[in-house]
mmCIF file of C-alpha atoms in Angstrom:
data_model
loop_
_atom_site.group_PDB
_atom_site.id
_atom_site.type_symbol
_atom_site.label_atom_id
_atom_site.label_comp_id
_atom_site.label_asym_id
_atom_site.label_seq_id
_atom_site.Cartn_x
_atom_site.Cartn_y
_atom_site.Cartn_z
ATOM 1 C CA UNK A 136 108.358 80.980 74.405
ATOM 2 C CA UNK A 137 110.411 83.796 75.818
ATOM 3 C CA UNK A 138 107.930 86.164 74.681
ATOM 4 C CA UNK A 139 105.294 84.198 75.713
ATOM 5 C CA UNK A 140 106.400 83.956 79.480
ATOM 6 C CA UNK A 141 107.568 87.614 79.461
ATOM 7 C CA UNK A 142 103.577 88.507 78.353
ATOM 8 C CA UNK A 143 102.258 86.179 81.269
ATOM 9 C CA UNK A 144 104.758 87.336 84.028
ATOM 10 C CA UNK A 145 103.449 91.346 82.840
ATOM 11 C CA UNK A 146 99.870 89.984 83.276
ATOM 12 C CA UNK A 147 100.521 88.368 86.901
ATOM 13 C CA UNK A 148 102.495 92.311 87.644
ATOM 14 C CA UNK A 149 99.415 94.374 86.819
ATOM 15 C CA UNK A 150 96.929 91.747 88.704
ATOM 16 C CA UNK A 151 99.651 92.210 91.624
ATOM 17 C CA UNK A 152 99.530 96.302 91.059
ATOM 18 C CA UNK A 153 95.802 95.929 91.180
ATOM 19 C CA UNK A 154 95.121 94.055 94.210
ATOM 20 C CA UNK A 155 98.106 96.110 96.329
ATOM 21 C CA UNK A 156 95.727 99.026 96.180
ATOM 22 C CA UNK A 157 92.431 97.228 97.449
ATOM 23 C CA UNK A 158 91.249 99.098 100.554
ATOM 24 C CA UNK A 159 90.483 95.603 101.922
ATOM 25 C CA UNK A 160 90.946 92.041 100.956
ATOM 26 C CA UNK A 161 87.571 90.746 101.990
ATOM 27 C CA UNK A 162 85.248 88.738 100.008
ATOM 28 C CA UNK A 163 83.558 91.199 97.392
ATOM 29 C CA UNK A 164 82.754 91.455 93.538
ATOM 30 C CA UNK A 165 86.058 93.406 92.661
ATOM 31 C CA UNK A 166 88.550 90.935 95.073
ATOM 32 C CA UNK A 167 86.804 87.797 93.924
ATOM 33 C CA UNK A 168 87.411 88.848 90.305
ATOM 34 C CA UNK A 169 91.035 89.762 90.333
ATOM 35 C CA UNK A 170 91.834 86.680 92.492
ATOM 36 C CA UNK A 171 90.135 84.849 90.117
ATOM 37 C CA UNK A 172 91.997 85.732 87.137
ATOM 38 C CA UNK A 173 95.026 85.810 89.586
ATOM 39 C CA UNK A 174 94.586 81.700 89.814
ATOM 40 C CA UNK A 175 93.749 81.906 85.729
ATOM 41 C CA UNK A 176 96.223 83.200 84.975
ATOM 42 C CA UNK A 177 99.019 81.176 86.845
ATOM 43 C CA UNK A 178 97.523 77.591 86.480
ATOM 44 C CA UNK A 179 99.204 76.684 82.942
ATOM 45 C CA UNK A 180 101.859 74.659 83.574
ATOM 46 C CA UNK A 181 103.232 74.523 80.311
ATOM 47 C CA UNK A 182 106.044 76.671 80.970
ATOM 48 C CA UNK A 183 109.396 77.129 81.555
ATOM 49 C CA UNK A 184 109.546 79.965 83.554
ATOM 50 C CA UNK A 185 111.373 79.777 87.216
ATOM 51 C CA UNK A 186 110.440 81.881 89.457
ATOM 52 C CA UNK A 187 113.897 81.419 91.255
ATOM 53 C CA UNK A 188 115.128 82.893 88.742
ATOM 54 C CA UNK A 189 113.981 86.010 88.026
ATOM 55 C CA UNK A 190 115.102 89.681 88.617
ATOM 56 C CA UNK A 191 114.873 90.810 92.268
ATOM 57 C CA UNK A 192 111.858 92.903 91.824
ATOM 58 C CA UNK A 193 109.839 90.408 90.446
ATOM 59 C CA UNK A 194 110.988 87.978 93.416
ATOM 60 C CA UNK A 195 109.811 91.029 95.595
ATOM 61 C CA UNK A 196 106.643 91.361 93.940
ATOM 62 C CA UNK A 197 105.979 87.727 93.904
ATOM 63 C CA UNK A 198 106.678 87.703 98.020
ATOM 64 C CA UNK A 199 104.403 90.187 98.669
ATOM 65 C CA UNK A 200 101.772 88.164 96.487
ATOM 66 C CA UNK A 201 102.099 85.403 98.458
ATOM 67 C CA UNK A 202 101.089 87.350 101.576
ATOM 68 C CA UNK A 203 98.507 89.142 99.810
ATOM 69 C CA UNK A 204 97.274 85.697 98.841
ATOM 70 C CA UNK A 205 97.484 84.611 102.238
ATOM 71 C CA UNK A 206 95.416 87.146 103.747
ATOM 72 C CA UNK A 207 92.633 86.809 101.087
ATOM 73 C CA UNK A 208 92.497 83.166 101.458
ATOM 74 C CA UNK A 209 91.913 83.768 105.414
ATOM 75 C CA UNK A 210 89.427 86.460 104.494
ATOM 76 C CA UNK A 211 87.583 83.815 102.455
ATOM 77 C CA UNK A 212 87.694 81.262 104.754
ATOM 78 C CA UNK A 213 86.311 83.364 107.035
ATOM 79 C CA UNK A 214 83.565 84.583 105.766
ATOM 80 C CA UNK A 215 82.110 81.078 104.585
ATOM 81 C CA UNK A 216 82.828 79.543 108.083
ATOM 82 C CA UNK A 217 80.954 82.075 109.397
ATOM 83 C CA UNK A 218 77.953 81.753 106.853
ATOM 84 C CA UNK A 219 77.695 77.856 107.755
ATOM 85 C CA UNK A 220 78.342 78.587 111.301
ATOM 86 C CA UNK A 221 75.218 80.572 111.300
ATOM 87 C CA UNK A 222 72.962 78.139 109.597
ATOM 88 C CA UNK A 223 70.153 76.893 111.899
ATOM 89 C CA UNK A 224 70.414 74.762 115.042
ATOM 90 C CA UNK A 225 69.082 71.848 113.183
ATOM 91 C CA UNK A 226 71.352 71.883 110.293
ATOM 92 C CA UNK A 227 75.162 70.189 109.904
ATOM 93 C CA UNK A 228 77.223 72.504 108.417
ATOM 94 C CA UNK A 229 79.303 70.024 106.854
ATOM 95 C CA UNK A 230 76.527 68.967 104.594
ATOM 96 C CA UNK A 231 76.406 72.374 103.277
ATOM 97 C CA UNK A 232 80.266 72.756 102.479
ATOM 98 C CA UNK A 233 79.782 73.024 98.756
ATOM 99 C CA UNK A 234 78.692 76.988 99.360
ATOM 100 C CA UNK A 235 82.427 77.536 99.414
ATOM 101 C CA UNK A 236 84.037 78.584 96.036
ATOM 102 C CA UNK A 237 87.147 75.939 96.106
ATOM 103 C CA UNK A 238 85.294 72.845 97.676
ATOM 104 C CA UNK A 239 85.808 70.967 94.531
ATOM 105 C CA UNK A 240 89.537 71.612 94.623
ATOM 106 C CA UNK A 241 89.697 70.476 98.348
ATOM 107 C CA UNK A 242 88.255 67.118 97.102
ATOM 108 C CA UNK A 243 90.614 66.815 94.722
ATOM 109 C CA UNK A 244 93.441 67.433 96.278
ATOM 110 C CA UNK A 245 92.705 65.885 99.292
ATOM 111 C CA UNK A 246 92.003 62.445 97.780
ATOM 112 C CA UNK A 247 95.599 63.058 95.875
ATOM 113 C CA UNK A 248 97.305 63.171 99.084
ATOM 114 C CA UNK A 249 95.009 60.283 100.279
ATOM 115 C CA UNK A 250 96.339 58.327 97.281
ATOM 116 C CA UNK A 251 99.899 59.416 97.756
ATOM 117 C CA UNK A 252 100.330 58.686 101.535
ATOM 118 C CA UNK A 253 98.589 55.113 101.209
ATOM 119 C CA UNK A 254 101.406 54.954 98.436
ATOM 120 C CA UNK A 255 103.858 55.013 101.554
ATOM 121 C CA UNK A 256 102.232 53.666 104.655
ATOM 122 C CA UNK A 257 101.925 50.312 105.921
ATOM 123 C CA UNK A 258 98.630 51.203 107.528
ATOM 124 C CA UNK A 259 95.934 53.213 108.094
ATOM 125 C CA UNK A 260 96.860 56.368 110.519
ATOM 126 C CA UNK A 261 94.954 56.279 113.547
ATOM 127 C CA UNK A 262 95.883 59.930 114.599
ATOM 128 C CA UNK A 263 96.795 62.934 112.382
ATOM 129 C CA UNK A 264 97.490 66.629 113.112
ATOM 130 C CA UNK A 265 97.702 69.341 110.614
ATOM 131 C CA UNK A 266 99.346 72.376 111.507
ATOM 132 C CA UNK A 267 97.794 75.935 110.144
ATOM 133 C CA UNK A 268 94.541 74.448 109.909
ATOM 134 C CA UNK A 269 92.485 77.964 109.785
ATOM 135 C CA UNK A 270 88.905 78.500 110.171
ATOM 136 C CA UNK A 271 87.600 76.381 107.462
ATOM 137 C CA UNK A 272 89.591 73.040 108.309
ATOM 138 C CA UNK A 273 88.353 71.591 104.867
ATOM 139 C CA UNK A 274 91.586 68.781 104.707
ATOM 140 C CA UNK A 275 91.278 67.701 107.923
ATOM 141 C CA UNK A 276 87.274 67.417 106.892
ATOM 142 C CA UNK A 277 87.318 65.682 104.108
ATOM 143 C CA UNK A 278 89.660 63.203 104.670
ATOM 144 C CA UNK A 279 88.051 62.454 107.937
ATOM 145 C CA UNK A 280 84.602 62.094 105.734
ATOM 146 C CA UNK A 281 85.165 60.070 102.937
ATOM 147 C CA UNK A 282 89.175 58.580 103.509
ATOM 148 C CA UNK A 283 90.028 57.754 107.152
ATOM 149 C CA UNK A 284 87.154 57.181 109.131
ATOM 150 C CA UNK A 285 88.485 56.091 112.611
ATOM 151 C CA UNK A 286 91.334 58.627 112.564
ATOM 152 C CA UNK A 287 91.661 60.947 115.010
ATOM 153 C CA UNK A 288 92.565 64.808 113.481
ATOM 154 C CA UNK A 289 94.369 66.929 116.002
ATOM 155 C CA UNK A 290 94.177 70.754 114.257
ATOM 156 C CA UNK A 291 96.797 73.397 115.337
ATOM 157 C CA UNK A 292 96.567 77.545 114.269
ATOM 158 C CA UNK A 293 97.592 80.230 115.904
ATOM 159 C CA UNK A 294 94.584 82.227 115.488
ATOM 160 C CA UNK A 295 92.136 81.574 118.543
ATOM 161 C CA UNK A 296 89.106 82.934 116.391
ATOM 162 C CA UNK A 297 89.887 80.508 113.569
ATOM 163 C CA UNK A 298 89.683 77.976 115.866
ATOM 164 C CA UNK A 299 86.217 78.729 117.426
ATOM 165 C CA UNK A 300 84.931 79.005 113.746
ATOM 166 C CA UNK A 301 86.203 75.658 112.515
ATOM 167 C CA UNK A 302 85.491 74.060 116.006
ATOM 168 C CA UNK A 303 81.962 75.266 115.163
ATOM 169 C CA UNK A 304 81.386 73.803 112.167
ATOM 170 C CA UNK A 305 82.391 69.628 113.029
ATOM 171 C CA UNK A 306 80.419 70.713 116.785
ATOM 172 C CA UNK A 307 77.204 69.319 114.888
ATOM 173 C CA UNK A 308 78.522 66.688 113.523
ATOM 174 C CA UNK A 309 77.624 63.414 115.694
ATOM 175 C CA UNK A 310 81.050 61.477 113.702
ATOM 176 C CA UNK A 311 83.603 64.412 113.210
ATOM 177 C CA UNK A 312 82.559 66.182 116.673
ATOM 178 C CA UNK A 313 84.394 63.385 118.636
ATOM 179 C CA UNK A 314 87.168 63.053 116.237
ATOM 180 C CA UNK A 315 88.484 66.468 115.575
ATOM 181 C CA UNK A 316 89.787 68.068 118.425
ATOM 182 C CA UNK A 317 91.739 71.871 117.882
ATOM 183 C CA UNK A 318 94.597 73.424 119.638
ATOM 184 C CA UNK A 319 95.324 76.868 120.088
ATOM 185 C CA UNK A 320 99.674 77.615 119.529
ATOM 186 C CA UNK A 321 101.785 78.949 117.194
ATOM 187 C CA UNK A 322 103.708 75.445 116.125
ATOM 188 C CA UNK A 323 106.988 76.928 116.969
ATOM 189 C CA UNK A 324 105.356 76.642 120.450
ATOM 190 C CA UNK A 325 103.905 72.780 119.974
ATOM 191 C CA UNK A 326 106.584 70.358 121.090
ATOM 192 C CA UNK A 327 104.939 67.628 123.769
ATOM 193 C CA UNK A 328 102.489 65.602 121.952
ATOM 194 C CA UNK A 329 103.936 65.525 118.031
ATOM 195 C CA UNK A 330 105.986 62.664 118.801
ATOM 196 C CA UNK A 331 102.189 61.201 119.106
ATOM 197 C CA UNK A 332 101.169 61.986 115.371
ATOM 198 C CA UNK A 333 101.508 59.069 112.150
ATOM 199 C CA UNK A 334 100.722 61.625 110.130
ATOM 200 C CA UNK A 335 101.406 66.018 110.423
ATOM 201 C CA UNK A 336 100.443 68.230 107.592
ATOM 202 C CA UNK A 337 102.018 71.872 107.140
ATOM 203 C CA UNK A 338 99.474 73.947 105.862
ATOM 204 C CA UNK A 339 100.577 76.127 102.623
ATOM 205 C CA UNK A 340 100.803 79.352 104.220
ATOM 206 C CA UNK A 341 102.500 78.611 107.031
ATOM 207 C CA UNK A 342 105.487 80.273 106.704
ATOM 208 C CA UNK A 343 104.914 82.360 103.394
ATOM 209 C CA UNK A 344 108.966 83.182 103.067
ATOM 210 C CA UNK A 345 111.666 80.350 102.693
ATOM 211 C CA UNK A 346 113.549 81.675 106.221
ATOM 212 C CA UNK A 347 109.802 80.889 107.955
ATOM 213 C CA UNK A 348 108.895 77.864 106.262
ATOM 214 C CA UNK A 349 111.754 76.154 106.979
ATOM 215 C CA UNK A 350 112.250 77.390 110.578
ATOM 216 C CA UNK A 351 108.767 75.694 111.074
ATOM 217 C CA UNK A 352 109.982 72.136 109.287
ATOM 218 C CA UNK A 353 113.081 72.052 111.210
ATOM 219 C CA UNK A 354 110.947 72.621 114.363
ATOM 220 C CA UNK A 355 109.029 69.459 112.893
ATOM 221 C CA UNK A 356 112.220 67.420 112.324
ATOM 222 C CA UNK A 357 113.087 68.127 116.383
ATOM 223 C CA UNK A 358 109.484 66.425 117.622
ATOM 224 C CA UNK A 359 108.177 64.693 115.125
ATOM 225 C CA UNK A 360 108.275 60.594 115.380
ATOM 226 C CA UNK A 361 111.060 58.951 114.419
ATOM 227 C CA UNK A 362 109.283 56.968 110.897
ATOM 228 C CA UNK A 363 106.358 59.418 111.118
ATOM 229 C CA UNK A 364 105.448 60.877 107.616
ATOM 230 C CA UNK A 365 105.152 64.700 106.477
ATOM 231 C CA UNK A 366 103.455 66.179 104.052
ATOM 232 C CA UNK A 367 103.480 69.648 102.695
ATOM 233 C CA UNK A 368 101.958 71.777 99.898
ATOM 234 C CA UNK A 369 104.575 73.523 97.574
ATOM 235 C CA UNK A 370 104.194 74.698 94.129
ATOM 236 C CA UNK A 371 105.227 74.765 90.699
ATOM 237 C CA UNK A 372 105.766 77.217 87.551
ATOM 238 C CA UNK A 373 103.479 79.669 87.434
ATOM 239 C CA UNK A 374 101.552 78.952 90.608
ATOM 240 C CA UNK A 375 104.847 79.707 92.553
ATOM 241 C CA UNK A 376 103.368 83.518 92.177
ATOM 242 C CA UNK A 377 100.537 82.449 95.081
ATOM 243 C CA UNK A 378 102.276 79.792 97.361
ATOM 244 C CA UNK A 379 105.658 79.245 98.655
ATOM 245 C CA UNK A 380 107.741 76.633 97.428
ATOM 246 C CA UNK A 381 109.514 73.470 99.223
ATOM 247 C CA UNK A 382 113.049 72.366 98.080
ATOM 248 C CA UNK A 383 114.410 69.078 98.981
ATOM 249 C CA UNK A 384 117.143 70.787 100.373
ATOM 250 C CA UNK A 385 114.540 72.282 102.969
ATOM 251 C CA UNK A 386 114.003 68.939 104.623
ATOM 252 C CA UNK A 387 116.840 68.120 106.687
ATOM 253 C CA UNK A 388 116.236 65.293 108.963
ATOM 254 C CA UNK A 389 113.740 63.626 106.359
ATOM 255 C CA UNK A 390 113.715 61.480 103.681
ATOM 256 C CA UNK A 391 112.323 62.752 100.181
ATOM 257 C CA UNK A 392 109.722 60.251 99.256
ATOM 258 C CA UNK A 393 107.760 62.339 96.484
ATOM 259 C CA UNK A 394 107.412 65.598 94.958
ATOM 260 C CA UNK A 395 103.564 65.618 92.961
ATOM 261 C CA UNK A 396 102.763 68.305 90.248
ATOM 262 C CA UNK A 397 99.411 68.718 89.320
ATOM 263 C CA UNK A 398 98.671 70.099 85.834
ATOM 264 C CA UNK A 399 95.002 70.552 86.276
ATOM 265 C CA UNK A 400 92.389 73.040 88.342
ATOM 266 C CA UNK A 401 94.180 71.147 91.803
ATOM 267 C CA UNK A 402 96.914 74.269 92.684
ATOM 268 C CA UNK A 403 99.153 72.888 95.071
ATOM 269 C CA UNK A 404 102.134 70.457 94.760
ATOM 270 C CA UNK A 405 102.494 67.869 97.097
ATOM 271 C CA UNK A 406 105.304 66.842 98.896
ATOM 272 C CA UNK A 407 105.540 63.793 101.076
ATOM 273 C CA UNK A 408 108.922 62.838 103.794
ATOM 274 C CA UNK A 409 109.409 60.675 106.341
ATOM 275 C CA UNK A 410 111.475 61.628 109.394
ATOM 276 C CA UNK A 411 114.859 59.288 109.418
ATOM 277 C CA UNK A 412 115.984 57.594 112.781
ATOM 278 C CA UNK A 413 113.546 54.744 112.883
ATOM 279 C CA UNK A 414 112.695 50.936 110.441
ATOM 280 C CA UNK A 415 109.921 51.169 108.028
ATOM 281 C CA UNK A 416 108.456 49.261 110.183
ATOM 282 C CA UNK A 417 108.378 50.564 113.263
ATOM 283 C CA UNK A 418 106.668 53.938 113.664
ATOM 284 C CA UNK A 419 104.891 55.917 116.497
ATOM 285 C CA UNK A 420 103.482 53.722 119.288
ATOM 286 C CA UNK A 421 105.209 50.917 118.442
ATOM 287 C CA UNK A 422 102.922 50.610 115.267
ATOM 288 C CA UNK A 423 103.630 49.422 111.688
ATOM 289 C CA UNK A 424 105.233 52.826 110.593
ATOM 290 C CA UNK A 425 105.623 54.398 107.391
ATOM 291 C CA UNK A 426 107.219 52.515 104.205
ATOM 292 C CA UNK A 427 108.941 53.432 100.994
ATOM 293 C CA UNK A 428 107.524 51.314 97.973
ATOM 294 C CA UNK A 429 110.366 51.747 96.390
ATOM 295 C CA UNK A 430 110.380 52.544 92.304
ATOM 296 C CA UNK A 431 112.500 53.980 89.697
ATOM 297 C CA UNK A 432 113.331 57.598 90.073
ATOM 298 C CA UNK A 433 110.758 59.579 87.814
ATOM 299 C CA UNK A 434 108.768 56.957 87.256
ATOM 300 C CA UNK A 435 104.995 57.567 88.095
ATOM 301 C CA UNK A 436 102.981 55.312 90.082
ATOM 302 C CA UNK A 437 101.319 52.952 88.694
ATOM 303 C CA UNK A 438 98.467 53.550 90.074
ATOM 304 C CA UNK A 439 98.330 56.891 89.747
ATOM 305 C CA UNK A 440 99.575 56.671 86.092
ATOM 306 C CA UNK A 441 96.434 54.847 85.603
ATOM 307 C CA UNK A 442 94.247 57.241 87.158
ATOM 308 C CA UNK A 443 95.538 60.672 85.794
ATOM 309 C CA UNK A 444 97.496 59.654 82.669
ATOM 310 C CA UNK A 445 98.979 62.552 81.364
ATOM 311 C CA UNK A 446 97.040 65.327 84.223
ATOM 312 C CA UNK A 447 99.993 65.070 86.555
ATOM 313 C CA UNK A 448 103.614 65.359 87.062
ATOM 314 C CA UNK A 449 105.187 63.350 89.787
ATOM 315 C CA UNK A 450 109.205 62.632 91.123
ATOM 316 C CA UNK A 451 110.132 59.590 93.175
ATOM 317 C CA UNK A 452 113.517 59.677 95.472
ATOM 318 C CA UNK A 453 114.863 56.101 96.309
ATOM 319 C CA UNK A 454 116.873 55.720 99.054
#
């Protein structure tokens, strides 16, 4: 196994030493390729391997992924928005979504964390916001389309032209046009108003080093309703090399609820907290707030269980 794991973390180096020297990180034939094997590469998660653990350069190298990742990822985004931004007056974009390479994986993971929060909520969330949202909002889209359909998504980035991209593409839409509503700030910057939020989502690559990334969920902890749930996208094994991590230990002021490992094509870990200081039953607006259904630590849900025997990993915290 050793040997094994040595071989892949080699393979993930030289994809890393390959994509450093791209002149750019825009969509083409040579990025698209190397990103893909990139994701190929670190989906098995079969493994033992920790990337905690490793010798400093590879924690370098894998820092510098991340950011490389990033900045792809943005690229891509991009460049899709753009392409269904453009499509004819008389056209919704948002019927023409599955152009974009990873739409299937924002389906599935999306209707995880669908499954997962209704897991711990008392009720439906009439009012979301997801910070880091970027120019192809696809989260805050889909679960607006086929999970929540009288909640209200507020979406946050710090990039003003991400914004007017995303804004574009729901502008057509006669539902999501009047739901989704996006906000121009850096979220160290948004404090009046997330006291208003059931639900607030940190995007993945917000803060792409641990010092960043938690700096942004103690900012959370300071506004955020007292009951009000959060949920994050971490990662494990292998696909540590292209998104950050979220420890336990990073969420002061919260209460661990569950930690969700995909094993299949779905990337991203899920990780779901509630901010202490209020009842399970009382939550923002005087509402029915978030609740713990309490069950056995590392047991699975039954539900889930019963949906994805044997696809997924999943840890429960009990109070």
């Amino acid at each position: 196994m050793a040997c094994k794991n040595n071989l892949v973390v080699k393979q993930i180096i030289d994809l890393y030493d390959q994509i450093s020297k791209l002149e750019s990180l825009k969509p083409s034939q040579n990025v698209d390729t190397l990103f893909g094997q990139l994701v190929s590469t670190c989906l098995p998660t079969d493994t033992n391997i920790d990337v905690t653990k490793m010798s400093e350069e590879v924690k370098d190298m894998r820092s510098n992924l991340i950011k490389l990742c990033g900045e792809a990822e943005g690229y891509l985004e991009q460049h899709f928005s753009t392409i269904l931004g453009s499509l004819p007056k008389d056209q919704n974009p948002l019927d023409h979504l599955n152009i974009f390479p990873y739409y299937n994986n924002y389906l599935k993971l999306s209707k995880l964390e669908f499954d997962l929060l209704s897991q711990h909520s008392s009720h439906v969330p009439t009012k979301i916001a997801f910070v880091g949202s970027g120019p192809m909002p696809l989260t805050s889209i889909v679960l607006a389309k086929f999970h929540l359909p009288n909640t209200t998504f507020h979406n946050f980035d710090i990039d003003s032209h991400a914004n007017t991209l995303a804004s574009s593409l729901v502008s057509r839409d006669p539902d999501l046009s009047k739901r989704m509503f996006f906000h121009t700030t850096d979220v160290l910057n948004a404090k009046e108003g997330l006291d208003e939020y059931d639900v607030v989502f940190l995007a993945a690559l917000v803060g792409m080093d641990k010092e960043a990334k938690v700096k942004a969920i103690e900012h959370l902890e300071k506004h955020m309703a007292p009951g009000a749930v959060l949920m994050l996208r971490s990662a494990h094994a292998l696909r540590a090399f292209l998104y950050p991590i979220v420890d336990s230990c990073d969420l002061k002021g919260f209460q661990l609820l569950t930690i969700f490992h995909p094993t299949d094509d779905v990337v991203n870990s899920v990780v779901i907290a509630r901010k202490l200081g209020g009842s399970s039953t009382n939550g923002v607006n005087g509402t029915r707030g978030c609740m713990f259904m309490p069950c056995n630590c590392s047991k699975v849900h039954a539900i889930m269980n019963n949906r994805c025997k044997k696809k997924m990993m999943i840890e429960e915290f009990t109070i």
